[in-house]
CSV table of C-alpha atoms in Angstrom, one decimal:
chain,number,residue,atom,x,y,z
A,535,UNK,CA,-3.4,43.4,54.5
A,536,UNK,CA,-1.7,43.5,51.6
A,537,UNK,CA,-4.1,40.8,49.7
A,538,UNK,CA,-6.4,43.6,49.8
A,539,UNK,CA,-4.5,46.2,48.7
A,540,UNK,CA,-3.0,43.6,45.7
A,541,UNK,CA,-5.9,43.2,44.8
A,542,UNK,CA,-7.4,46.5,44.7
A,543,UNK,CA,-4.1,47.6,42.5
A,544,UNK,CA,-4.6,44.7,40.0
A,545,UNK,CA,-8.1,45.2,39.4
A,546,UNK,CA,-7.2,48.9,38.8
A,547,UNK,CA,-4.6,48.2,36.3
A,548,UNK,CA,-6.9,45.7,34.8
A,549,UNK,CA,-9.8,48.3,34.5
A,550,UNK,CA,-7.2,51.1,33.3
A,551,UNK,CA,-6.1,49.2,30.3
A,552,UNK,CA,-9.2,48.0,29.3
A,553,UNK,CA,-10.6,51.4,29.3
A,554,UNK,CA,-7.7,52.6,26.8
A,555,UNK,CA,-7.9,49.5,24.5
A,556,UNK,CA,-9.5,49.5,21.3
A,557,UNK,CA,-11.3,45.8,22.1
A,558,UNK,CA,-12.6,46.2,26.2
A,559,UNK,CA,-13.2,42.8,26.0
A,560,UNK,CA,-9.3,42.0,25.6
A,561,UNK,CA,-7.8,39.8,27.8
A,562,UNK,CA,-4.8,37.7,28.3
A,563,UNK,CA,-6.1,35.0,31.8
A,564,UNK,CA,-2.7,32.8,30.8
A,565,UNK,CA,-0.4,36.4,30.5
A,566,UNK,CA,-2.2,37.6,33.7
A,567,UNK,CA,-1.1,34.8,36.0
A,568,UNK,CA,2.7,34.4,34.6
A,569,UNK,CA,3.5,37.8,35.0
A,570,UNK,CA,5.6,37.2,37.9
A,571,UNK,CA,8.5,35.6,38.4
A,572,UNK,CA,9.3,33.6,41.5
A,573,UNK,CA,11.6,36.0,42.5
A,574,UNK,CA,9.4,39.2,41.6
A,575,UNK,CA,10.8,40.3,38.5
A,576,UNK,CA,8.5,41.2,35.2
A,577,UNK,CA,9.3,38.3,32.8
A,578,UNK,CA,11.2,40.3,30.2
A,579,UNK,CA,10.0,37.5,27.5
A,580,UNK,CA,6.5,39.5,27.1
A,581,UNK,CA,5.9,41.4,24.6
A,582,UNK,CA,5.6,45.2,25.7
A,583,UNK,CA,2.3,45.7,25.4
A,584,UNK,CA,2.0,43.0,28.0
A,585,UNK,CA,4.9,44.8,30.2
A,586,UNK,CA,3.1,47.8,29.8
A,587,UNK,CA,0.0,46.1,31.2
A,588,UNK,CA,0.7,45.4,34.3
A,589,UNK,CA,3.6,48.3,34.8
A,590,UNK,CA,1.3,51.4,33.7
A,591,UNK,CA,-0.6,51.7,37.0
A,592,UNK,CA,-1.6,55.2,38.3
A,593,UNK,CA,-1.4,53.9,41.9
A,594,UNK,CA,1.6,52.2,43.1
A,595,UNK,CA,0.9,49.1,45.0
A,596,UNK,CA,3.5,47.7,47.6
A,597,UNK,CA,5.9,45.0,46.9
A,598,UNK,CA,4.7,41.9,47.2
A,599,UNK,CA,6.5,39.2,49.5
A,600,UNK,CA,7.9,36.0,48.0
A,601,UNK,CA,5.3,33.5,49.6
A,602,UNK,CA,2.1,36.3,48.2
A,603,UNK,CA,3.8,35.9,44.6
A,604,UNK,CA,4.2,32.4,45.0
A,605,UNK,CA,0.3,32.2,45.3
A,606,UNK,CA,-0.9,34.8,42.5
A,607,UNK,CA,1.5,33.2,40.5
A,608,UNK,CA,0.7,29.3,40.7
A,609,UNK,CA,-0.1,28.8,37.2
A,610,UNK,CA,2.9,30.3,35.7
A,611,UNK,CA,4.8,27.4,37.7
A,612,UNK,CA,2.5,25.2,36.8
A,613,UNK,CA,3.0,26.0,32.9
A,614,UNK,CA,6.8,26.2,33.4
A,615,UNK,CA,6.4,22.8,34.4
A,616,UNK,CA,4.3,21.3,31.7
A,617,UNK,CA,5.9,23.4,29.0
A,618,UNK,CA,9.0,21.0,28.6
A,619,UNK,CA,6.4,18.1,28.7
A,620,UNK,CA,5.0,19.7,25.4
A,621,UNK,CA,8.1,20.4,23.9
A,622,UNK,CA,9.2,16.3,24.7
A,623,UNK,CA,5.5,15.5,22.8
A,624,UNK,CA,5.9,17.8,20.1
A,625,UNK,CA,9.3,16.5,19.0
A,626,UNK,CA,8.3,12.5,19.7
A,627,UNK,CA,5.7,13.2,16.9
A,628,UNK,CA,7.9,14.9,14.6
A,629,UNK,CA,10.3,12.1,15.2
A,630,UNK,CA,7.3,9.6,14.3
A,631,UNK,CA,6.5,11.6,11.5
A,632,UNK,CA,10.1,11.5,9.8
A,633,UNK,CA,10.7,8.4,10.4
A,634,UNK,CA,7.4,7.0,9.2
A,635,UNK,CA,8.0,9.0,6.0
A,636,UNK,CA,11.2,6.9,5.7
A,637,UNK,CA,10.0,3.8,6.4
A,638,UNK,CA,7.2,4.3,3.7
A,639,UNK,CA,9.4,5.0,0.8
A,640,UNK,CA,12.5,2.9,2.0
A,641,UNK,CA,9.4,0.5,1.5
A,642,UNK,CA,8.2,2.0,-1.9
A,643,UNK,CA,5.0,1.7,-0.6
A,644,UNK,CA,2.8,2.0,-3.5
A,645,UNK,CA,4.9,-1.0,-5.2
A,646,UNK,CA,4.7,-3.3,-2.6
A,647,UNK,CA,0.2,-2.6,-2.4
A,648,UNK,CA,0.8,-3.7,-5.9
A,649,UNK,CA,2.6,-6.6,-5.2
A,650,UNK,CA,0.1,-7.4,-2.2
A,651,UNK,CA,-2.9,-7.1,-4.4
A,652,UNK,CA,-1.6,-9.8,-7.0
A,653,UNK,CA,-1.1,-11.9,-3.6
A,654,UNK,CA,-4.2,-11.7,-2.6
A,655,UNK,CA,-5.8,-12.3,-5.7
A,656,UNK,CA,-4.1,-15.3,-5.3
A,657,UNK,CA,-5.1,-16.3,-2.2
A,658,UNK,CA,-8.6,-15.8,-3.5
A,659,UNK,CA,-8.5,-17.9,-6.8
A,660,UNK,CA,-6.6,-20.7,-4.6
A,661,UNK,CA,-9.5,-20.6,-1.8
A,662,UNK,CA,-12.1,-22.6,-3.8
A,663,UNK,CA,-16.2,-21.2,-3.1
A,664,UNK,CA,-15.2,-19.9,0.3
A,665,UNK,CA,-12.6,-17.3,1.3
A,666,UNK,CA,-11.5,-17.2,4.9
A,667,UNK,CA,-11.2,-13.5,5.3
A,668,UNK,CA,-8.7,-14.0,8.5
A,669,UNK,CA,-6.3,-15.7,6.7
A,670,UNK,CA,-6.8,-13.2,3.8
A,671,UNK,CA,-5.5,-10.5,5.9
A,672,UNK,CA,-2.7,-12.7,7.3
A,673,UNK,CA,-1.5,-13.3,4.1
A,674,UNK,CA,-2.0,-9.9,2.9
A,675,UNK,CA,-0.1,-8.9,5.7
A,676,UNK,CA,3.0,-11.0,5.4
A,677,UNK,CA,3.3,-10.2,2.1
A,678,UNK,CA,3.5,-6.6,2.3
A,679,UNK,CA,6.4,-6.9,5.5
A,680,UNK,CA,8.2,-9.1,2.9
A,681,UNK,CA,7.7,-6.7,-0.3
A,682,UNK,CA,8.8,-4.0,2.4
A,683,UNK,CA,11.8,-5.8,3.4
A,684,UNK,CA,13.2,-6.9,-0.2
A,685,UNK,CA,12.8,-2.8,-1.3
A,686,UNK,CA,14.5,-1.6,1.7
A,687,UNK,CA,17.6,-3.9,0.9
A,688,UNK,CA,17.2,-2.9,-2.8
A,689,UNK,CA,17.7,0.8,-1.5
A,690,UNK,CA,20.5,-0.3,0.9
A,691,UNK,CA,22.4,-2.3,-1.8
A,692,UNK,CA,21.9,0.7,-4.3
A,693,UNK,CA,22.8,3.9,-2.1
A,694,UNK,CA,25.4,4.8,-4.4
A,695,UNK,CA,23.7,4.2,-7.9
A,696,UNK,CA,20.7,6.3,-6.3
A,697,UNK,CA,23.0,9.3,-5.5
A,698,UNK,CA,23.5,9.8,-9.2
A,699,UNK,CA,19.6,9.6,-10.9
A,700,UNK,CA,17.2,12.7,-10.7
A,701,UNK,CA,14.2,10.0,-9.9
A,702,UNK,CA,16.1,8.6,-6.5
A,703,UNK,CA,18.7,10.8,-5.3
A,704,UNK,CA,16.2,12.3,-3.2
A,705,UNK,CA,15.3,8.7,-1.5
A,706,UNK,CA,16.5,8.6,2.1
A,707,UNK,CA,19.3,6.7,2.2
A,708,UNK,CA,21.0,8.9,-0.5
A,709,UNK,CA,19.6,12.0,0.8
A,710,UNK,CA,21.1,11.2,4.2
A,711,UNK,CA,17.8,11.2,6.3
A,712,UNK,CA,18.2,8.0,7.6
A,713,UNK,CA,21.5,5.6,8.4
A,714,UNK,CA,21.9,2.7,6.8
A,715,UNK,CA,22.4,0.5,10.2
A,716,UNK,CA,18.7,2.2,10.9
A,717,UNK,CA,17.6,0.8,7.2
A,718,UNK,CA,19.3,-2.7,7.6
A,719,UNK,CA,17.4,-3.1,10.7
A,720,UNK,CA,14.2,-2.2,9.4
A,721,UNK,CA,14.5,-4.6,6.5
A,722,UNK,CA,15.7,-7.2,8.9
A,723,UNK,CA,12.9,-6.8,11.3
A,724,UNK,CA,9.8,-6.8,8.9
A,725,UNK,CA,11.6,-9.8,6.4
A,726,UNK,CA,11.9,-12.4,9.7
A,727,UNK,CA,8.0,-10.9,11.0
A,728,UNK,CA,6.4,-11.6,7.5
A,729,UNK,CA,8.0,-14.8,6.8
A,730,UNK,CA,7.4,-15.5,10.6
A,731,UNK,CA,3.4,-14.5,10.1
A,732,UNK,CA,3.2,-16.6,7.2
A,733,UNK,CA,4.4,-19.7,8.4
A,734,UNK,CA,2.7,-19.4,11.5
A,735,UNK,CA,-1.2,-18.5,10.2
A,736,UNK,CA,-0.9,-19.7,6.4
A,737,UNK,CA,1.8,-22.5,5.5
A,738,UNK,CA,5.4,-23.4,4.9
A,739,UNK,CA,4.6,-23.3,2.0
A,740,UNK,CA,3.6,-19.7,1.4
A,741,UNK,CA,6.8,-18.8,4.1
A,742,UNK,CA,8.9,-20.5,1.9
A,743,UNK,CA,8.1,-18.9,-1.6
A,744,UNK,CA,7.8,-15.5,0.4
A,745,UNK,CA,11.2,-16.2,2.0
A,746,UNK,CA,13.0,-17.6,-1.7
A,747,UNK,CA,11.4,-14.3,-3.5
A,748,UNK,CA,13.4,-11.8,-0.6
A,749,UNK,CA,16.4,-13.1,-1.4
A,750,UNK,CA,15.9,-13.4,-5.3
A,751,UNK,CA,14.7,-10.0,-5.4
A,752,UNK,CA,17.5,-8.0,-2.8
A,753,UNK,CA,20.6,-10.6,-3.7
A,754,UNK,CA,20.7,-11.6,-7.5
A,755,UNK,CA,18.3,-9.2,-9.1
A,756,UNK,CA,19.3,-5.8,-7.5
A,757,UNK,CA,23.2,-7.2,-7.9
A,758,UNK,CA,22.3,-8.4,-11.7
A,759,UNK,CA,21.0,-5.0,-12.8
A,760,UNK,CA,24.9,-3.2,-12.8
A,761,UNK,CA,25.6,-6.6,-14.7
A,762,UNK,CA,23.7,-7.9,-17.4
A,763,UNK,CA,20.3,-6.9,-18.9
A,764,UNK,CA,18.6,-10.1,-18.2
A,765,UNK,CA,17.7,-8.7,-15.0
A,766,UNK,CA,14.8,-7.5,-16.9
A,767,UNK,CA,13.5,-10.9,-17.0
A,768,UNK,CA,14.6,-12.7,-13.5
A,769,UNK,CA,12.7,-9.4,-12.1
A,770,UNK,CA,9.6,-10.5,-14.1
A,771,UNK,CA,10.1,-14.3,-12.1
A,772,UNK,CA,10.3,-11.9,-8.9
A,773,UNK,CA,7.0,-10.1,-9.6
A,774,UNK,CA,5.5,-13.5,-10.7
A,775,UNK,CA,5.8,-15.0,-7.4
A,776,UNK,CA,3.7,-13.0,-5.3
A,777,UNK,CA,0.3,-14.2,-6.9
A,778,UNK,CA,1.5,-18.1,-6.1
A,779,UNK,CA,2.6,-17.5,-2.7
A,780,UNK,CA,-1.6,-16.5,-2.3
A,781,UNK,CA,-2.5,-19.3,-3.8
A,782,UNK,CA,0.0,-21.5,-1.7
A,783,UNK,CA,-1.2,-20.0,1.3
A,784,UNK,CA,-5.3,-20.2,0.7
A,785,UNK,CA,-5.1,-24.1,-1.1
A,786,UNK,CA,-1.4,-25.7,0.4
A,787,UNK,CA,-0.1,-26.5,-3.0
A,788,UNK,CA,1.0,-25.6,-6.3
A,789,UNK,CA,-1.3,-26.7,-9.2
A,790,UNK,CA,-1.6,-26.2,-12.4
A,791,UNK,CA,-5.0,-23.8,-12.7
A,792,UNK,CA,-2.5,-21.7,-9.9
A,793,UNK,CA,-0.1,-20.5,-12.6
A,794,UNK,CA,-2.4,-18.7,-15.1
A,795,UNK,CA,-2.4,-15.5,-13.3
A,796,UNK,CA,1.7,-15.9,-12.1
A,797,UNK,CA,2.4,-16.4,-15.7
A,798,UNK,CA,-0.2,-13.1,-16.5
A,799,UNK,CA,2.0,-11.4,-14.4
A,800,UNK,CA,5.4,-12.5,-15.6
A,801,UNK,CA,4.2,-11.4,-19.1
A,802,UNK,CA,2.9,-8.2,-18.2
A,803,UNK,CA,6.1,-7.0,-16.5
A,804,UNK,CA,8.3,-7.1,-19.7
A,805,UNK,CA,6.7,-4.6,-21.9
A,806,UNK,CA,6.1,-2.6,-18.2
A,807,UNK,CA,9.4,-2.6,-17.2
A,808,UNK,CA,11.0,-2.2,-21.3
A,809,UNK,CA,8.6,1.1,-21.5
A,810,UNK,CA,10.2,2.3,-18.6
A,811,UNK,CA,13.8,1.5,-19.2
A,812,UNK,CA,12.7,3.3,-22.7
A,813,UNK,CA,12.0,6.4,-21.0
A,814,UNK,CA,14.3,6.5,-18.0
A,815,UNK,CA,17.5,5.6,-20.9
A,816,UNK,CA,19.5,8.9,-19.5
A,817,UNK,CA,18.9,7.7,-15.8
A,818,UNK,CA,19.9,4.6,-15.9
A,819,UNK,CA,22.6,5.3,-17.7
A,820,UNK,CA,23.7,7.6,-14.9
A,821,UNK,CA,22.9,5.3,-12.7
A,822,UNK,CA,25.6,2.6,-13.8
A,823,UNK,CA,22.6,0.1,-14.8
A,824,UNK,CA,23.1,-2.1,-17.4
A,825,UNK,CA,19.2,-1.9,-18.7
A,826,UNK,CA,18.1,-3.6,-22.1
A,827,UNK,CA,17.5,-0.5,-23.3
A,828,UNK,CA,21.0,0.9,-23.3
A,829,UNK,CA,22.3,-1.5,-25.8
A,830,UNK,CA,19.4,-0.1,-27.9
A,831,UNK,CA,19.7,3.1,-29.5
A,832,UNK,CA,17.0,3.0,-31.9
A,833,UNK,CA,14.9,1.7,-29.4
A,834,UNK,CA,14.1,-1.3,-31.9
A,835,UNK,CA,14.7,-4.3,-30.1
A,836,UNK,CA,13.3,-2.5,-26.8
A,837,UNK,CA,9.8,-2.3,-28.5
A,838,UNK,CA,10.2,-5.7,-30.3
A,839,UNK,CA,10.5,-7.5,-27.1
A,840,UNK,CA,7.3,-5.3,-25.5
A,841,UNK,CA,5.2,-6.4,-28.0
A,842,UNK,CA,5.9,-10.0,-28.6
A,843,UNK,CA,5.2,-10.6,-24.5
A,844,UNK,CA,1.8,-8.5,-24.9
A,845,UNK,CA,0.7,-11.3,-27.8
A,846,UNK,CA,1.9,-13.7,-24.9
A,847,UNK,CA,-0.8,-12.4,-22.5
A,848,UNK,CA,-3.9,-13.5,-25.7
A,849,UNK,CA,-4.1,-17.0,-25.1
A,850,UNK,CA,-4.0,-16.7,-21.1
A,851,UNK,CA,-8.0,-16.4,-21.5
A,852,UNK,CA,-8.5,-19.0,-23.4
A,853,UNK,CA,-6.0,-21.2,-20.7
A,854,UNK,CA,-8.0,-20.5,-18.0
A,855,UNK,CA,-11.5,-20.9,-19.2
A,856,UNK,CA,-10.2,-24.3,-20.7
A,857,UNK,CA,-8.8,-25.1,-17.4
A,858,UNK,CA,-12.0,-24.2,-15.2
A,859,UNK,CA,-10.1,-21.5,-13.8
A,860,UNK,CA,-12.5,-18.9,-15.6
A,861,UNK,CA,-15.9,-18.8,-17.5
A,862,UNK,CA,-16.1,-18.0,-21.2
A,863,UNK,CA,-16.9,-14.5,-20.9
A,864,UNK,CA,-13.2,-14.2,-19.2
A,865,UNK,CA,-11.7,-14.9,-22.9
A,866,UNK,CA,-13.9,-12.4,-24.2
A,867,UNK,CA,-13.0,-9.4,-21.6
A,868,UNK,CA,-9.1,-11.3,-22.0
A,869,UNK,CA,-9.1,-11.0,-25.6
A,870,UNK,CA,-10.2,-7.3,-25.6
A,871,UNK,CA,-7.6,-5.7,-22.6
A,872,UNK,CA,-5.0,-8.1,-24.5
A,873,UNK,CA,-5.3,-6.7,-27.8
A,874,UNK,CA,-5.5,-3.2,-26.6
A,875,UNK,CA,-1.8,-3.2,-24.6
A,876,UNK,CA,-0.8,-5.2,-28.0
A,877,UNK,CA,-1.9,-2.3,-29.8
A,878,UNK,CA,-0.2,0.0,-27.9
A,879,UNK,CA,3.0,-2.1,-28.1
A,880,UNK,CA,3.0,-2.4,-31.6
A,881,UNK,CA,2.0,1.8,-32.1
A,882,UNK,CA,5.6,2.1,-30.2
A,883,UNK,CA,7.1,-0.3,-32.4
A,884,UNK,CA,6.1,1.9,-35.1
A,885,UNK,CA,7.0,5.1,-33.7
A,886,UNK,CA,9.6,4.6,-31.2
A,887,UNK,CA,9.3,7.8,-29.6
A,888,UNK,CA,9.2,9.4,-25.9
A,889,UNK,CA,4.7,9.8,-26.2
A,890,UNK,CA,4.3,6.4,-27.5
A,891,UNK,CA,6.4,4.5,-24.9
A,892,UNK,CA,4.7,6.7,-22.2
A,893,UNK,CA,1.6,5.7,-23.6
A,894,UNK,CA,2.2,2.2,-23.7
A,895,UNK,CA,3.6,2.9,-19.9
A,896,UNK,CA,0.3,4.2,-19.0
A,897,UNK,CA,-1.5,0.9,-21.1
A,898,UNK,CA,0.4,-1.4,-19.2
A,899,UNK,CA,-0.5,0.2,-15.4
A,900,UNK,CA,-4.6,-0.2,-16.3
A,901,UNK,CA,-3.9,-3.7,-18.0
A,902,UNK,CA,-3.2,-5.5,-14.7
A,903,UNK,CA,-6.2,-4.3,-12.5
A,904,UNK,CA,-8.7,-5.0,-15.1
A,905,UNK,CA,-7.1,-8.4,-16.1
A,906,UNK,CA,-7.2,-9.3,-12.3
A,907,UNK,CA,-10.6,-7.8,-11.7
A,908,UNK,CA,-12.1,-10.0,-14.4
A,909,UNK,CA,-10.8,-12.8,-13.3
A,910,UNK,CA,-11.7,-12.8,-9.9
A,911,UNK,CA,-15.6,-12.1,-11.1
A,912,UNK,CA,-15.6,-14.9,-14.0
A,913,UNK,CA,-13.9,-17.3,-11.9
A,914,UNK,CA,-15.0,-20.8,-11.3
A,915,UNK,CA,-15.1,-23.3,-8.2
A,916,UNK,CA,-14.5,-26.6,-8.1
A,917,UNK,CA,-13.9,-27.0,-4.9
A,918,UNK,CA,-17.1,-25.9,-2.5
A,919,UNK,CA,-17.1,-25.6,1.1
A,920,UNK,CA,-18.9,-25.4,3.9
A,921,UNK,CA,-19.4,-23.2,7.1
A,922,UNK,CA,-18.5,-25.7,10.0
A,923,UNK,CA,-16.4,-24.4,12.9
A,924,UNK,CA,-16.2,-21.1,12.6
A,925,UNK,CA,-18.8,-19.4,10.4
A,926,UNK,CA,-17.7,-16.2,11.2
A,927,UNK,CA,-14.6,-15.8,9.4
A,928,UNK,CA,-15.4,-17.7,5.7
A,929,UNK,CA,-17.6,-15.8,3.4
A,930,UNK,CA,-18.8,-17.4,0.1
A,931,UNK,CA,-18.3,-15.7,-3.0
A,932,UNK,CA,-20.6,-16.0,-6.4
A,933,UNK,CA,-19.3,-18.6,-9.0
A,934,UNK,CA,-20.5,-19.8,-12.0
A,935,UNK,CA,-21.6,-23.0,-11.5
A,936,UNK,CA,-20.3,-26.3,-13.0
A,937,UNK,CA,-23.3,-27.8,-15.3
A,938,UNK,CA,-23.5,-31.5,-14.5
A,939,UNK,CA,-25.7,-33.9,-16.5
A,940,UNK,CA,-28.2,-36.1,-14.8
A,941,UNK,CA,-29.6,-38.6,-17.4
A,942,UNK,CA,-28.8,-39.4,-20.7
A,943,UNK,CA,-32.2,-39.0,-21.4
A,944,UNK,CA,-32.5,-35.6,-20.5
A,945,UNK,CA,-29.1,-34.3,-21.8
A,946,UNK,CA,-30.4,-30.7,-22.5
A,947,UNK,CA,-32.0,-30.5,-19.3
A,948,UNK,CA,-29.0,-29.9,-17.1
A,949,UNK,CA,-29.6,-29.0,-13.3
A,950,UNK,CA,-26.8,-27.4,-11.0
A,951,UNK,CA,-26.3,-27.5,-7.7
A,952,UNK,CA,-23.9,-25.7,-5.3
A,953,UNK,CA,-23.6,-25.7,-1.7
A,954,UNK,CA,-23.8,-22.3,0.9
A,955,UNK,CA,-24.2,-22.1,4.2
A,956,UNK,CA,-27.4,-21.6,5.2
A,957,UNK,CA,-28.6,-20.0,8.8
A,958,UNK,CA,-27.5,-21.1,12.0
A,959,UNK,CA,-29.2,-24.5,13.1
A,960,UNK,CA,-29.9,-25.6,9.5
A,961,UNK,CA,-28.2,-27.5,6.9
A,962,UNK,CA,-26.3,-25.5,4.3
A,963,UNK,CA,-28.4,-23.7,1.2
A,964,UNK,CA,-29.1,-25.8,-1.8
A,965,UNK,CA,-29.5,-23.7,-5.1
A,966,UNK,CA,-31.4,-25.3,-8.5
A,967,UNK,CA,-31.5,-24.4,-11.4
A,968,UNK,CA,-34.1,-23.9,-13.6
A,969,UNK,CA,-34.4,-24.2,-17.9
A,970,UNK,CA,-34.1,-22.2,-19.5
A,971,UNK,CA,-32.9,-19.9,-16.4
A,972,UNK,CA,-29.8,-21.5,-15.2
A,973,UNK,CA,-28.3,-18.5,-13.3
A,974,UNK,CA,-31.5,-17.6,-11.3
A,975,UNK,CA,-31.0,-19.7,-8.1
A,976,UNK,CA,-33.7,-20.8,-6.2
A,977,UNK,CA,-32.9,-21.3,-2.5
A,978,UNK,CA,-34.6,-24.0,-0.2
A,979,UNK,CA,-33.4,-24.9,3.7
A,980,UNK,CA,-33.4,-28.2,4.5
A,981,UNK,CA,-33.9,-28.7,8.1
A,982,UNK,CA,-30.8,-31.1,9.7
């Protein structure tokens, strides 16, 4: 009996509000079923308009029993039960976002990505004519973990210095967003995982290079920054190891050809960091770092060191061609970009201003990706490989084939052959060049 009267009363309330409301289609379904508390009292957390909506009836309704209130307000109980779960989920998302941001900044992610790019380039250069994509991914992942660990430990050791510098005082540790034990645990975990991944999926040589570079950066270069200006040259050695790591992961050895890109990384870092040290002299002085530019008030020696190391980059393109790492076109391209960065360094040497130093810094940022791209594009391969066991994991990359003379009587007509993978069930494809168009391959499938 009460159910019918309660239904009529509830409907009369709804109709009376709908007729008096400016928007007749307005109806809060969630509020309609959460008006009653388990004791039959109006929920005080509702807004006054919602309370008037359920309490301004012209015909009073009888007081419902407790069982009927539970039946009418079953959604209220469910909502109350799910509300803590929603709050916990929201807190978990915010916590994950907070620590994710802290890990990103501790790892110096953009710098680590640059390290991974150099390591990946070294892997491709050391792979010959066929690149194992799975091995490349494992090498890049392991390099990223080790780089993140080294950068995190660097910030752990320099927390007091970073707190004094404008450029670094908002990092996670100086700002108190993460505790030191937490950062140490993070750095140790990713460092061990990255080294183990390289040892498992690449080889022990690559894992040894990664571990030694982590120790050199975190435990030698980092404290040396507060002791002697030679830290810049030690840091350049640290930056030159990742491409050598990639080469070792692909080829399993360290050869003379694999030193081209590490040498470029070493000489490139000197003008890059000299420009940065000149721009941030006051900040480095406040942080207690012994940088080369702090003992050079005029900036003349700083600019001279930067210009000299830019000149050291010029012969690398010719050496790469002479050693068979890249084609002759790379000599031309590398000479152009080397002269460009040398011109920026010379301009800084003549006019030692902040504007000239910033221009040289930006030129160094542009130089490295252009140099690595040119080296990859014009690379030569002297160890072609065929797809044998796992054809899906190896990708053939185009390269300039080496010309070989077939006979003494036909020295001017050179036939070039190099092997790539053929379709399944067929032998590898042999590409033969046709004079006078040596770079137009003619495919010919040979049955097994």
